[in-house]
Short mmCIF file of C-alpha atoms and ligand atoms in Angstrom, two decimals:
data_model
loop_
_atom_site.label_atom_id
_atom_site.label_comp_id
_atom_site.label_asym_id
_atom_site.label_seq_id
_atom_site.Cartn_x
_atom_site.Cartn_y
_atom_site.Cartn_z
CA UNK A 14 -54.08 -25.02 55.18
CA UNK A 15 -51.50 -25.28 58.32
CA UNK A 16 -48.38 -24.32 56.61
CA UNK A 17 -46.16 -22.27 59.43
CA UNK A 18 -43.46 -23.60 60.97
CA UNK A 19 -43.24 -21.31 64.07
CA UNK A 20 -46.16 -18.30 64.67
CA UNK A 21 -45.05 -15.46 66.96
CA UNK A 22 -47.13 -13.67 69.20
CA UNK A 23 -46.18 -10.16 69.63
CA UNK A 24 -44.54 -7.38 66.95
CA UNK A 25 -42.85 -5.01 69.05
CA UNK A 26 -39.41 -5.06 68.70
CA UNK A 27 -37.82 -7.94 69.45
CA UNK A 28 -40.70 -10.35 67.97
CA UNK A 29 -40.70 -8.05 64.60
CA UNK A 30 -37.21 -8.10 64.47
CA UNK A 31 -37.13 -12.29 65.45
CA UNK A 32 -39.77 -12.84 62.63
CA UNK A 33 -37.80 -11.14 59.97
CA UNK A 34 -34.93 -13.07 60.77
CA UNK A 35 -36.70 -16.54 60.59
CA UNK A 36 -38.37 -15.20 57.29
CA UNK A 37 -34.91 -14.06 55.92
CA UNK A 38 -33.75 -17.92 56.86
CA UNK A 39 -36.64 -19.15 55.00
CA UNK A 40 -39.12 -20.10 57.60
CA UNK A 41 -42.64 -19.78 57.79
CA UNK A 42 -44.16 -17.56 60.47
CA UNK A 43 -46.98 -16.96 61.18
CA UNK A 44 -47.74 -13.89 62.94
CA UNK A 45 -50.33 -11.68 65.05
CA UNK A 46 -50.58 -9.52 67.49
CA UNK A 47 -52.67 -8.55 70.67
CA UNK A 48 -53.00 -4.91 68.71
CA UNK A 49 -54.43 -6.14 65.58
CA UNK A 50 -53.90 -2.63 63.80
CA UNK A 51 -49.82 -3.40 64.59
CA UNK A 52 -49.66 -6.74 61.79
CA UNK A 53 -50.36 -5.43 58.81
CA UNK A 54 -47.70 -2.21 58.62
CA UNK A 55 -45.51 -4.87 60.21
CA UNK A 56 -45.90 -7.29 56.87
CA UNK A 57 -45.89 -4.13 54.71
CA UNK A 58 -42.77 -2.85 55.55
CA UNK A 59 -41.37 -6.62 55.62
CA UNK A 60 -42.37 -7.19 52.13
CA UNK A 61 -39.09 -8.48 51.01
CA UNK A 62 -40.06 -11.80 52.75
CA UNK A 63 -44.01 -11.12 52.98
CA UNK A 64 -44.29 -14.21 51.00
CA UNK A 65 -43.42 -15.97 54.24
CA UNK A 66 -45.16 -14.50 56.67
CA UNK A 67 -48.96 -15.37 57.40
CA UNK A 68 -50.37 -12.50 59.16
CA UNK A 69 -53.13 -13.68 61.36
CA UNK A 70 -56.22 -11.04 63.27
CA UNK A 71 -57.81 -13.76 65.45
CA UNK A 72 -55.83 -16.24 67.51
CA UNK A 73 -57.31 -19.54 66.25
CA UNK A 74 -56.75 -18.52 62.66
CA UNK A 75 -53.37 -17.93 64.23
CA UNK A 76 -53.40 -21.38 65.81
CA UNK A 77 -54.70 -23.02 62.57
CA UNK A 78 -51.82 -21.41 60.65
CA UNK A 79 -49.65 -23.55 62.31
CA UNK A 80 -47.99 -27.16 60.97
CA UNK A 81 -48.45 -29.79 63.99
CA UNK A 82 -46.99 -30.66 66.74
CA UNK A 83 -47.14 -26.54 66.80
CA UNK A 84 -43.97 -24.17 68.13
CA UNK A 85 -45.58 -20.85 68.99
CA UNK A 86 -43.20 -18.23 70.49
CA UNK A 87 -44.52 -15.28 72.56
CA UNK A 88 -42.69 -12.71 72.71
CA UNK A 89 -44.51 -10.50 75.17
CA UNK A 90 -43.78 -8.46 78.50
CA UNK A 91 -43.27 -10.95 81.27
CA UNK A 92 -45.78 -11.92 84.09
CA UNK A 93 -49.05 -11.60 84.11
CA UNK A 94 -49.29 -11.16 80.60
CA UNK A 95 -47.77 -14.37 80.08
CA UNK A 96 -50.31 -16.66 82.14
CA UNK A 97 -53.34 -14.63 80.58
CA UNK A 98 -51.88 -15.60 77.12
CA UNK A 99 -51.68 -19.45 78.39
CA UNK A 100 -54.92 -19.15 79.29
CA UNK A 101 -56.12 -18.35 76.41
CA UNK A 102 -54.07 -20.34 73.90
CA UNK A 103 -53.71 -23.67 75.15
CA UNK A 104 -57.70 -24.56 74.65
CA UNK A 105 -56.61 -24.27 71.17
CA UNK A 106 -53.56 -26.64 71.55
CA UNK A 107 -52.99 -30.40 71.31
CA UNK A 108 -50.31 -32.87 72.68
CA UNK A 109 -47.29 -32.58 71.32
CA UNK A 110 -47.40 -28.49 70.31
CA UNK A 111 -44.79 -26.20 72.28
CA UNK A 112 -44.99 -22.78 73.88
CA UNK A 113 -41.91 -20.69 74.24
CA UNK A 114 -41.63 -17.66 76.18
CA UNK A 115 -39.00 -15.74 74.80
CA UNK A 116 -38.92 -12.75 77.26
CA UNK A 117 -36.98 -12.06 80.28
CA UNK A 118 -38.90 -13.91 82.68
CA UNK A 119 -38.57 -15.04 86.17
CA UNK A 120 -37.46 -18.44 86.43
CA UNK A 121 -39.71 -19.40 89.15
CA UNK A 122 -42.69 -18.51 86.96
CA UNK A 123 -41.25 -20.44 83.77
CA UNK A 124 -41.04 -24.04 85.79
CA UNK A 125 -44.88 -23.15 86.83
CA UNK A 126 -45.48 -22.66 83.83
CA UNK A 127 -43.60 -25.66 82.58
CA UNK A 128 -45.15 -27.67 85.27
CA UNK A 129 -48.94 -26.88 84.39
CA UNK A 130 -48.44 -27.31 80.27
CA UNK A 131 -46.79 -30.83 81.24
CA UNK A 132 -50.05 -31.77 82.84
CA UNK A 133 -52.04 -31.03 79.24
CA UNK A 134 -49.40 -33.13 77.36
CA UNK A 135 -48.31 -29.63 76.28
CA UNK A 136 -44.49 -28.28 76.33
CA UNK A 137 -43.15 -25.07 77.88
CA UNK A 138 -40.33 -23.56 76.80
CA UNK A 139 -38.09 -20.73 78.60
CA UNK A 140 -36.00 -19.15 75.97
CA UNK A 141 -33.63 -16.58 76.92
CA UNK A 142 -32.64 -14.03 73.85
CA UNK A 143 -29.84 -11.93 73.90
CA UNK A 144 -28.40 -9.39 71.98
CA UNK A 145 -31.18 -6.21 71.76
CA UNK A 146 -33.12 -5.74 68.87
CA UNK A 147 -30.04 -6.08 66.07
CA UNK A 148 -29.04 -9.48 67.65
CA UNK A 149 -32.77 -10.19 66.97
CA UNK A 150 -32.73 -9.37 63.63
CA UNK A 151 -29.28 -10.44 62.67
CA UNK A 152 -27.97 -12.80 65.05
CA UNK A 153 -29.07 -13.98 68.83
CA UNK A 154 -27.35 -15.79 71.55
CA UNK A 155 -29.77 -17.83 72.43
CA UNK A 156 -30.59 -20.00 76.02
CA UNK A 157 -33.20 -22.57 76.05
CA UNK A 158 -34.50 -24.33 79.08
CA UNK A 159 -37.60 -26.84 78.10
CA UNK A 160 -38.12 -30.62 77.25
CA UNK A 161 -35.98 -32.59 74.42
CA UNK A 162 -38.97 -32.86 72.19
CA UNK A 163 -39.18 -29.17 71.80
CA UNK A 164 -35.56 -29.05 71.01
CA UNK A 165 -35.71 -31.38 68.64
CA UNK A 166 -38.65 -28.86 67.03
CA UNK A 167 -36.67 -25.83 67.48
CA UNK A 168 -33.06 -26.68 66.69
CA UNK A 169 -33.44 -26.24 62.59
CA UNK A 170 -35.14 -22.89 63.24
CA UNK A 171 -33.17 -21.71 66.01
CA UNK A 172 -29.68 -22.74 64.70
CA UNK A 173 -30.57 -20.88 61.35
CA UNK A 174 -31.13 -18.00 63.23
CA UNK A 175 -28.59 -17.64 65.31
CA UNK A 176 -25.40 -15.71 66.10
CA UNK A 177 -22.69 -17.54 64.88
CA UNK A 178 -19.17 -17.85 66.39
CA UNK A 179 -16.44 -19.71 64.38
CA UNK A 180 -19.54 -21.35 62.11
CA UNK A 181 -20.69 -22.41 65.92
CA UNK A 182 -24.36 -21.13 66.43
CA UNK A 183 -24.72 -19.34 69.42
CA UNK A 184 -27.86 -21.66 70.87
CA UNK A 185 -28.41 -24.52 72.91
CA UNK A 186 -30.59 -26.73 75.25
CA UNK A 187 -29.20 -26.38 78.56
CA UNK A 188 -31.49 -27.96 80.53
CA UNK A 189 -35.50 -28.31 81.55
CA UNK A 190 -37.79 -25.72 82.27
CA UNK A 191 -35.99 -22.74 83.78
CA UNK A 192 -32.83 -23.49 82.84
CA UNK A 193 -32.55 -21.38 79.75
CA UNK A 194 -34.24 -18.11 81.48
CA UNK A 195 -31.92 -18.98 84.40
CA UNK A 196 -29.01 -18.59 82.47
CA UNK A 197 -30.19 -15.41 80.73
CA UNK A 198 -30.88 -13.94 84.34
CA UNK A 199 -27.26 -14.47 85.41
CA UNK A 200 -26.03 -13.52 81.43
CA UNK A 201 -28.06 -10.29 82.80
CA UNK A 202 -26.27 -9.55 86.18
CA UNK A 203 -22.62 -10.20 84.61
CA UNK A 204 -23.87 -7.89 82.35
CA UNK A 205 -25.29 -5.03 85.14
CA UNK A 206 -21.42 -5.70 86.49
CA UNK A 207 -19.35 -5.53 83.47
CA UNK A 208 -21.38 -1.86 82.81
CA UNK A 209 -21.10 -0.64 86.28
CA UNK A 210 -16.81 -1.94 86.21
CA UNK A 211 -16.93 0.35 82.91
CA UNK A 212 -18.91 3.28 84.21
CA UNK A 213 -16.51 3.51 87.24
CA UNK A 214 -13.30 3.23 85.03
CA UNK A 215 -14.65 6.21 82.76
CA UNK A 216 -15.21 8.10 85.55
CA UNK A 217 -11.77 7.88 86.99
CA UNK A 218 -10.90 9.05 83.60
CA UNK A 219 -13.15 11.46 83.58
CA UNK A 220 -13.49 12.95 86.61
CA UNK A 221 -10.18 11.69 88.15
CA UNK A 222 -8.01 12.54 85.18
CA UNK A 223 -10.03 15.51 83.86
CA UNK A 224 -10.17 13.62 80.03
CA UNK A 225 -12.45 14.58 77.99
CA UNK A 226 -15.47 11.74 76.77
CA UNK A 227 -14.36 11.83 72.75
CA UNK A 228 -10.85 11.18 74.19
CA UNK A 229 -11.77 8.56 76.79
CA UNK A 230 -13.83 6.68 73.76
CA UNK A 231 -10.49 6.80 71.90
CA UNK A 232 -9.35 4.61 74.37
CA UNK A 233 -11.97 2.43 74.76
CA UNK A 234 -11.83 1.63 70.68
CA UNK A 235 -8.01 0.95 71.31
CA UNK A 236 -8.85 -1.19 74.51
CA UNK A 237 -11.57 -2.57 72.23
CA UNK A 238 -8.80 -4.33 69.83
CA UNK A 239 -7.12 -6.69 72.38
CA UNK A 240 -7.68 -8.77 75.27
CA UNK A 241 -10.78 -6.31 76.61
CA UNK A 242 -12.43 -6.79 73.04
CA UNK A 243 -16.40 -7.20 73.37
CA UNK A 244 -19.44 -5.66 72.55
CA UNK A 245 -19.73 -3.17 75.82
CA UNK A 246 -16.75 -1.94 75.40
CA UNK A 247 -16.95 -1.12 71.72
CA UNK A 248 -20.50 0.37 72.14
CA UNK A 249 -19.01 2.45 74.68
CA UNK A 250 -16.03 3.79 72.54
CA UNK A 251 -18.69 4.76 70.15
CA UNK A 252 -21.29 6.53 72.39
CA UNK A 253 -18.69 8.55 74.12
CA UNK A 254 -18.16 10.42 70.13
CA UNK A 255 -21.15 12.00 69.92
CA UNK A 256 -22.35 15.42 70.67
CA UNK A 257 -25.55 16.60 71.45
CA UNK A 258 -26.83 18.28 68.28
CA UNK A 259 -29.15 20.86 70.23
CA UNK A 260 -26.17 22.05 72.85
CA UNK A 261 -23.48 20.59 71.50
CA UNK A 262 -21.33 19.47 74.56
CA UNK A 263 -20.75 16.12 74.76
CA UNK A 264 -23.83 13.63 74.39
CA UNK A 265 -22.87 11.62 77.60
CA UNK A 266 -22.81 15.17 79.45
CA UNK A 267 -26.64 15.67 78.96
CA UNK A 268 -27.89 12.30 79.98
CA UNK A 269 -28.96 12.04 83.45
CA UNK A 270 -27.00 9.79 85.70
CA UNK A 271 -29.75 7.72 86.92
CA UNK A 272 -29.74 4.43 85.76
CA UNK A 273 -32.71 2.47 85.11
CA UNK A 274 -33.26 -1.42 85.29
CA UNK A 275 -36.33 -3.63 84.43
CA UNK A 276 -35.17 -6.46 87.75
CA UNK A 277 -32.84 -9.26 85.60
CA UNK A 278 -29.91 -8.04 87.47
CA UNK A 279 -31.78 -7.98 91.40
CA UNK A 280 -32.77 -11.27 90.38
CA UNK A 281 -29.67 -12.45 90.10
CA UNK A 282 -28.61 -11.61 93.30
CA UNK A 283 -31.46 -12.36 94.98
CA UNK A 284 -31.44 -15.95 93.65
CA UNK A 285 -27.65 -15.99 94.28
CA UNK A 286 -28.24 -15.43 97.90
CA UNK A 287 -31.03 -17.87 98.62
CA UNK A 288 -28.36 -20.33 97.22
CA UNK A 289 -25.65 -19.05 99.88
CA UNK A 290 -23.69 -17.52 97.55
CA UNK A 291 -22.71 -14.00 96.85
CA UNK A 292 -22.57 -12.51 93.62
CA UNK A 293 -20.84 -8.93 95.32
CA UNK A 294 -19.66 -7.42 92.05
CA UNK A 295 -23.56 -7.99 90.43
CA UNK A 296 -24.61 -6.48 93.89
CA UNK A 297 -22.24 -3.71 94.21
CA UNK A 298 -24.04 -3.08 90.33
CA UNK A 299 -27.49 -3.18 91.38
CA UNK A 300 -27.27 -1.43 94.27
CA UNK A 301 -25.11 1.43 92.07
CA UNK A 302 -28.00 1.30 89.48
CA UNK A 303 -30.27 2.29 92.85
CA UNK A 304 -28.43 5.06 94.14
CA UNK A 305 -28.23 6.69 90.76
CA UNK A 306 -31.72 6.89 91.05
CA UNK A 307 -31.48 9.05 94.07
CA UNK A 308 -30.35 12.07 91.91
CA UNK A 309 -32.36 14.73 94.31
CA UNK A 310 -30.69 12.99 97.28
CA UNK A 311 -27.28 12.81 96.53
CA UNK A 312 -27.98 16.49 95.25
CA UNK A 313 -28.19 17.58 98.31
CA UNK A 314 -25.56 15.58 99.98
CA UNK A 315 -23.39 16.67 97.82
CA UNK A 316 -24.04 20.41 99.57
CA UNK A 317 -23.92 19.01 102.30
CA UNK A 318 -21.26 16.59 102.74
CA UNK A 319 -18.61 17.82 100.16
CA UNK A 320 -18.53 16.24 96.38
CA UNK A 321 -15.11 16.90 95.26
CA UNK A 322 -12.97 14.41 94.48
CA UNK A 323 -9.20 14.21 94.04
CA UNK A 324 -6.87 13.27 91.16
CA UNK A 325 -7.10 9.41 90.20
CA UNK A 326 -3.35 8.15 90.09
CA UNK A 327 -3.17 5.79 87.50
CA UNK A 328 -2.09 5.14 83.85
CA UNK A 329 -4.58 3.83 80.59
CA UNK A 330 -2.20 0.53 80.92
CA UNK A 331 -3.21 -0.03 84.48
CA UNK A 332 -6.47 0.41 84.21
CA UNK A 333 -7.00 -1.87 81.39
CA UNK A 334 -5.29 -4.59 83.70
CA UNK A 335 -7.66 -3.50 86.71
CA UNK A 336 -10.54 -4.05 84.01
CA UNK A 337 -9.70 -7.36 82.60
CA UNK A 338 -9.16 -8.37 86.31
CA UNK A 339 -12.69 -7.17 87.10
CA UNK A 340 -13.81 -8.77 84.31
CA UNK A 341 -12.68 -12.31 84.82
CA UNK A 342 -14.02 -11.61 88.50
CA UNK A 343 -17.72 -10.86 87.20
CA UNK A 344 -18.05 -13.33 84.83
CA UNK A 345 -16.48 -16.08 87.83
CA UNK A 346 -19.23 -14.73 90.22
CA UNK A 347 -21.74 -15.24 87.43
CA UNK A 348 -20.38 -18.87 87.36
CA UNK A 349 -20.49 -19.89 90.43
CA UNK A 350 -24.32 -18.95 90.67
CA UNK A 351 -25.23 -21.10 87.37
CA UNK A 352 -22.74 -23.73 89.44
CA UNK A 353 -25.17 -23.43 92.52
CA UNK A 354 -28.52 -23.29 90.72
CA UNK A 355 -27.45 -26.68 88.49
CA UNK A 356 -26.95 -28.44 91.44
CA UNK A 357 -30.23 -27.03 93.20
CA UNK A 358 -32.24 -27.59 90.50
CA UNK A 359 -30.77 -30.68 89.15
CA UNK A 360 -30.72 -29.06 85.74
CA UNK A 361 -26.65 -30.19 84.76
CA UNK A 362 -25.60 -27.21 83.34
CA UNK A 363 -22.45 -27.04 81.15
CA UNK A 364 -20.42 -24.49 81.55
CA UNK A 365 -18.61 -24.55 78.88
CA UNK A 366 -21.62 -24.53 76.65
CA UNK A 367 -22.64 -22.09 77.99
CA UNK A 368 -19.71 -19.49 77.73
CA UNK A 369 -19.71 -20.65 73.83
CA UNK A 370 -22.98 -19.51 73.21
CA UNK A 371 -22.18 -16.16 75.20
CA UNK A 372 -19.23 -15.66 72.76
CA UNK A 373 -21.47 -13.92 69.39
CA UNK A 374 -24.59 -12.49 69.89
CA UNK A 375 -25.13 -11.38 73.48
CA UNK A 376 -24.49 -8.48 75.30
CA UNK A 377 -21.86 -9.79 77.50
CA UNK A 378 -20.10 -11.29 74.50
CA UNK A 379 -15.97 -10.38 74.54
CA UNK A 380 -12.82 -12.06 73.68
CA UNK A 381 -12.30 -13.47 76.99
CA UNK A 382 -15.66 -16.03 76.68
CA UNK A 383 -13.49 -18.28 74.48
CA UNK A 384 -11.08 -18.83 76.94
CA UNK A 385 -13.43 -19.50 79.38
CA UNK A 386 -15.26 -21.80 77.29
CA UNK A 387 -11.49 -23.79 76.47
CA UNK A 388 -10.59 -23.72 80.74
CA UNK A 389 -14.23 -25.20 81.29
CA UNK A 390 -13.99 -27.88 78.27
CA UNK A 391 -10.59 -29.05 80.14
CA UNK A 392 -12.75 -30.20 83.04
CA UNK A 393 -12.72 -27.16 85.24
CA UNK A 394 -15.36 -26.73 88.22
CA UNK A 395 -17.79 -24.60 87.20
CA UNK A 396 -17.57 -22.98 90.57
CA UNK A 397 -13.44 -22.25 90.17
CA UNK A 398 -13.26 -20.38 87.43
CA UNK A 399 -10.09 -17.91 89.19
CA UNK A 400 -8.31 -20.80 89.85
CA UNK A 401 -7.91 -22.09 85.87
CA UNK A 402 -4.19 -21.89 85.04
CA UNK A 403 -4.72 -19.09 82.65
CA UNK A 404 -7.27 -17.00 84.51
CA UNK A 405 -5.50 -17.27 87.45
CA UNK A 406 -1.92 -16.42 85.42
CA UNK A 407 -3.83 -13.23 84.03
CA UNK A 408 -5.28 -12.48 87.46
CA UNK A 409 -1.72 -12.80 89.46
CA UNK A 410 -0.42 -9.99 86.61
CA UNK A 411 -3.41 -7.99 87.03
CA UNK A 412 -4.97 -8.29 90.18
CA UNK A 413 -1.79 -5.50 91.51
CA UNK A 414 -3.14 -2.78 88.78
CA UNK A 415 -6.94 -3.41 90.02
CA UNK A 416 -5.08 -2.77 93.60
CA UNK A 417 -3.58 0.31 92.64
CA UNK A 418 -6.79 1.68 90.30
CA UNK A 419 -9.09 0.94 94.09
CA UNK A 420 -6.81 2.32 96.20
CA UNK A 421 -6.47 5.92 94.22
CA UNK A 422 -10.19 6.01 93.64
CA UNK A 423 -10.82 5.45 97.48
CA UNK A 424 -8.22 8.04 98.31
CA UNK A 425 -9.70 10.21 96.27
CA UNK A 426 -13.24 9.65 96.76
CA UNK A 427 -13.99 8.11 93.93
CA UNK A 428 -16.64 5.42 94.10
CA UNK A 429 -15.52 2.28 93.18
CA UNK A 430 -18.41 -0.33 94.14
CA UNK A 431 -18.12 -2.89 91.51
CA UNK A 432 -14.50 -2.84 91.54
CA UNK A 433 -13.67 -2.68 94.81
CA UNK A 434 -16.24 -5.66 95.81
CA UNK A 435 -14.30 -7.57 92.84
CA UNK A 436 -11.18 -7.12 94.43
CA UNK A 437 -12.58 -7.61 98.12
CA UNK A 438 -14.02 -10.91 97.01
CA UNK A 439 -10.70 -12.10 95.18
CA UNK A 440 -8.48 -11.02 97.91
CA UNK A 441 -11.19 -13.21 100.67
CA UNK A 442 -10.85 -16.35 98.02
CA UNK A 443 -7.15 -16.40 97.87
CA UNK A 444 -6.45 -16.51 101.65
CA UNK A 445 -6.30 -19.93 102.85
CA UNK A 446 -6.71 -18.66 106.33
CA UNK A 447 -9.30 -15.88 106.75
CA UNK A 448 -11.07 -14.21 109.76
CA UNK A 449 -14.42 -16.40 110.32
CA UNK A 450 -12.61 -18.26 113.44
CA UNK A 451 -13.61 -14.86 115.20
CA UNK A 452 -17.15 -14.86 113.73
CA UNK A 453 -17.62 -18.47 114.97
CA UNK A 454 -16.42 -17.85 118.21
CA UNK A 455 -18.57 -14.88 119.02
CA UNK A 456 -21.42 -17.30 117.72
CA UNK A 457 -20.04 -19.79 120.41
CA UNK A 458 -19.88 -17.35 123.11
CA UNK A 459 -23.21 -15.41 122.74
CA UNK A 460 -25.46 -18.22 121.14
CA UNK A 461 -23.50 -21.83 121.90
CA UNK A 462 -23.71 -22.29 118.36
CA UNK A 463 -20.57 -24.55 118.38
CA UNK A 464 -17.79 -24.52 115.98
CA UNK A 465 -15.24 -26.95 114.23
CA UNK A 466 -12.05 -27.31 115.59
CA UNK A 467 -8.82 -27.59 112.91
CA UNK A 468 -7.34 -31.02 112.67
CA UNK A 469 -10.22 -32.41 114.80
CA UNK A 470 -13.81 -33.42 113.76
CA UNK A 471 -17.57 -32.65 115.52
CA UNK A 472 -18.42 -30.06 116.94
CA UNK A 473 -16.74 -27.94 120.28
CA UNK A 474 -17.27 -25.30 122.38
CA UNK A 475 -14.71 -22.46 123.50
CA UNK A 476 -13.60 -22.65 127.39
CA UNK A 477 -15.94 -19.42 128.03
CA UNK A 478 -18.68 -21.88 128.55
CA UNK A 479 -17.17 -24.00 131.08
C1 6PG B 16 -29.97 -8.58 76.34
C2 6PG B 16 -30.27 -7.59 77.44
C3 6PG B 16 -31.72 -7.28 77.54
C4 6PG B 16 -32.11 -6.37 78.71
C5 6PG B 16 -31.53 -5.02 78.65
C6 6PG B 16 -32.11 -4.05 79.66
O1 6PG B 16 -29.36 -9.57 76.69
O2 6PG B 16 -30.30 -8.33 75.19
O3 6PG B 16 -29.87 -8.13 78.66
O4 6PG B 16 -32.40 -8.49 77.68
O5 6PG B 16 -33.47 -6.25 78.70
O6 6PG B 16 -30.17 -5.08 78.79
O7 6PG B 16 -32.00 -4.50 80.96
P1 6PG B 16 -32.14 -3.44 82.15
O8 6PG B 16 -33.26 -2.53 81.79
O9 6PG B 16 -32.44 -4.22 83.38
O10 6PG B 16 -30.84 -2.72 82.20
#
């Protein structure tokens, strides 16, 4: 007999750790796995709640496990893997039941995807999850992009399971298709900047200030207790306290600096730019995450060219003003591209939605979402998020520490990317004049491209062409 309310597809991690959590909430699940040898260890060692979980070996007992219209959510790399599953599943399916794909998938791919189960009378849903495997298991901020009647399916389960911030769960329906898995793309890049901002501030510390990492976490937990609060920064303060048990220096010491990334955060800027906008502090990340990469490379360089850098001028205090700054800088950028997708996609985003369901849960969850989420709820663009009286009161008294932190680094050598491109791009929004009269008249003169006059409409040319 049907009896499920939800099956998941896929036990690693996350969907273990998702299926435990709807158990714990007192859902049924039904669950299986493309490994069949994976489901039962995965029910044995959930045996507190093994009473609600219907472990399933072939995908149309799986299907049959399931109370109709059916809510099945895969949980399963991204891609190809994803339309092979389709493929298979929906033969088993009937109008009204709902797919979700709850990885990190490319947009494009989840309003395909959308498009082609809308054809069968079938739903599509793009669910963005955030928060690693513990969010999973305790707690998600949740994004979901798909159709009302999936919603309406999915709200009691996904509400239960849910982060919670003030008793607000930390899920909603912000739009069709790939609006959810847009959002978690652009949750991703803010995230890529906010980690790249903090990497650069340790290593003024670090290698600027000579401060040891157990010291540097110190401050980080302190920072960690005011207006910085949020999870990055309190993971860092933590990871920066251990020492490797087999050499014992410091654990950070030992790990190689080249970052990896799985493509949320090039995304982001890729999609940003197609729109005409520029994301430069998610950039500046990316691009950091790629050099890192190039250990060997900047190896040698370093032989070559000279790696030393000089003393970083500049006290805890300032640089937790050049942070915040940088931080209300990232998450604007992230902003504006949601802002420019809504409109391109016709998908009505809320903003302030939005930064409430970023504020438990998530990765990029900190103290400074609930502010956001008040400045957008009074009506502010979602594209001016600097220019809200209280951002832009904290950015006038920061904005002169993020000044002073760039300007040591750079004298010093210090790479700065991701702060330096935040305070490149604040200092190009806040000039009401700027220098693009020169780019459009070098346009004029080598291409007749034209240009706008100020104080007159249409379109003129400069007197080199006469
Ligand atoms: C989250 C994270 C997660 C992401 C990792 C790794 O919100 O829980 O964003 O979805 O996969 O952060 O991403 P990279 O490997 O690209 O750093």
């Amino acid at each position: 007999m049907a009896q499920a309310q939800i099956g998941i597809y896929g036990l690693g991690t996350m969907g273990s750790a998702l299926a435990l959590n709807m158990a714990e909430h007192g859902f049924d699940v039904a669950v299986t796995n493309r490994e069949t040898d994976w489901i039962a260890p995965f029910v044995e060692e959930a045996s507190a709640f093994s009473a609600r979980l219907y472990p399933k070996e072939r995908l149309t007992d799986f299907v049959a496990a399931l109370r109709t219209p059916r809510v099945i959510l895969f949980m399963i790399p991204s891609g190809a893997p994803m339309d092979a599953m389709l493929e298979e599943i929906t033969p088993l399916l009937s109008p009204g039941d709902t797919v979700i794909d709850g990885g990190n998938a490319d947009f494009h791919d989840t309003r395909r995807r959308a498009a082609q189960l809308t054809e069968r009378d079938l739903h599509f849903v793009g669910l963005g999850v955030s928060g690693g495997e513990a969010g999973a298991r305790h707690g998600p901020s949740m994004m979901l992009g798909g159709s009302r009647h999936s919603w309406a399916q999915l709200e009691p389960i996904l509400t239960s399971i849910a982060a919670t911030y003030d008793g607000t769960p930390c899920v909603a329906h912000l739009g069709p298709d790939g609006a959810g898995h847009f959002v978690k793309t652009v949750h991703n890049g803010i995230e890529y900047a906010d980690m790249q901002v903090i990497a650069e501030i340790y290593s003024l510390l670090r290698n600027g200030s000579a401060m040891p990492p157990a010291e540097i976490g110190a401050l980080f937990a302190d920072w960690d207790r005011g207006l910085l609060k949020s999870y990055l920064v309190e993971i860092t303060a933590q990871l920066l306290t251990y020492t490797d048990p087999e050499t014992g220096h410091p654990m950070v010491d030992v790990i190689k600096d080249a970052a990896g990334q799985k493509g949320t955060g090039r995304w982001t800027v890729i999609e940003a730019l197609r729109m005409g906008q520029s994301a430069s502090m998610i950039e500046a990340a990316v691009g950091a995450r790629g050099w890192s990469s190039e250990k060997d490379t900047r190896q040698r360089a370093e032989t070559l060219l000279g790696g030393a850098v000089g003393a970083f001028d500049g006290t805890p205090e300032v640089l937790a003003e050049a942070f915040l700054a940088a931080r209300i800088l990232a998450y604007a950028q992230g902003f504006r591209i949601l802002s420019a997708a809504s409109e391109e996609y016709h998908w009505s985003l809320d903003a302030a939605t939005i930064a409430r369901i970023w504020r438990a849960g998530c990765i990029i969850r900190s103290a400074l979402l609930d502010d956001i989420a008040a400045a957008f709820d009074l009506g502010l663009p979602q594209d001016e998020l600097i220019l809200s009286p209280q951002m832009a009161q904290t950015l006038s008294r920061c904005i002169p520490s993020l000044r002073q932190v760039v300007c040591s680094a750079v004298h010093g050598g210090h790479p700065v990317p991701a702060l330096s491109a935040g305070l490149a791009w604040y200092d190009s929004m806040r000039l009401g004049h700027g220098s693009a009269n020169i780019i459009q008249a070098q346009r004029d003169m080598f291409g007749h491209h034209g240009f706008e006059r100020l104080g007159r409409t249409g379109l003129h040319h400069g007197p080199w062409w006469d």
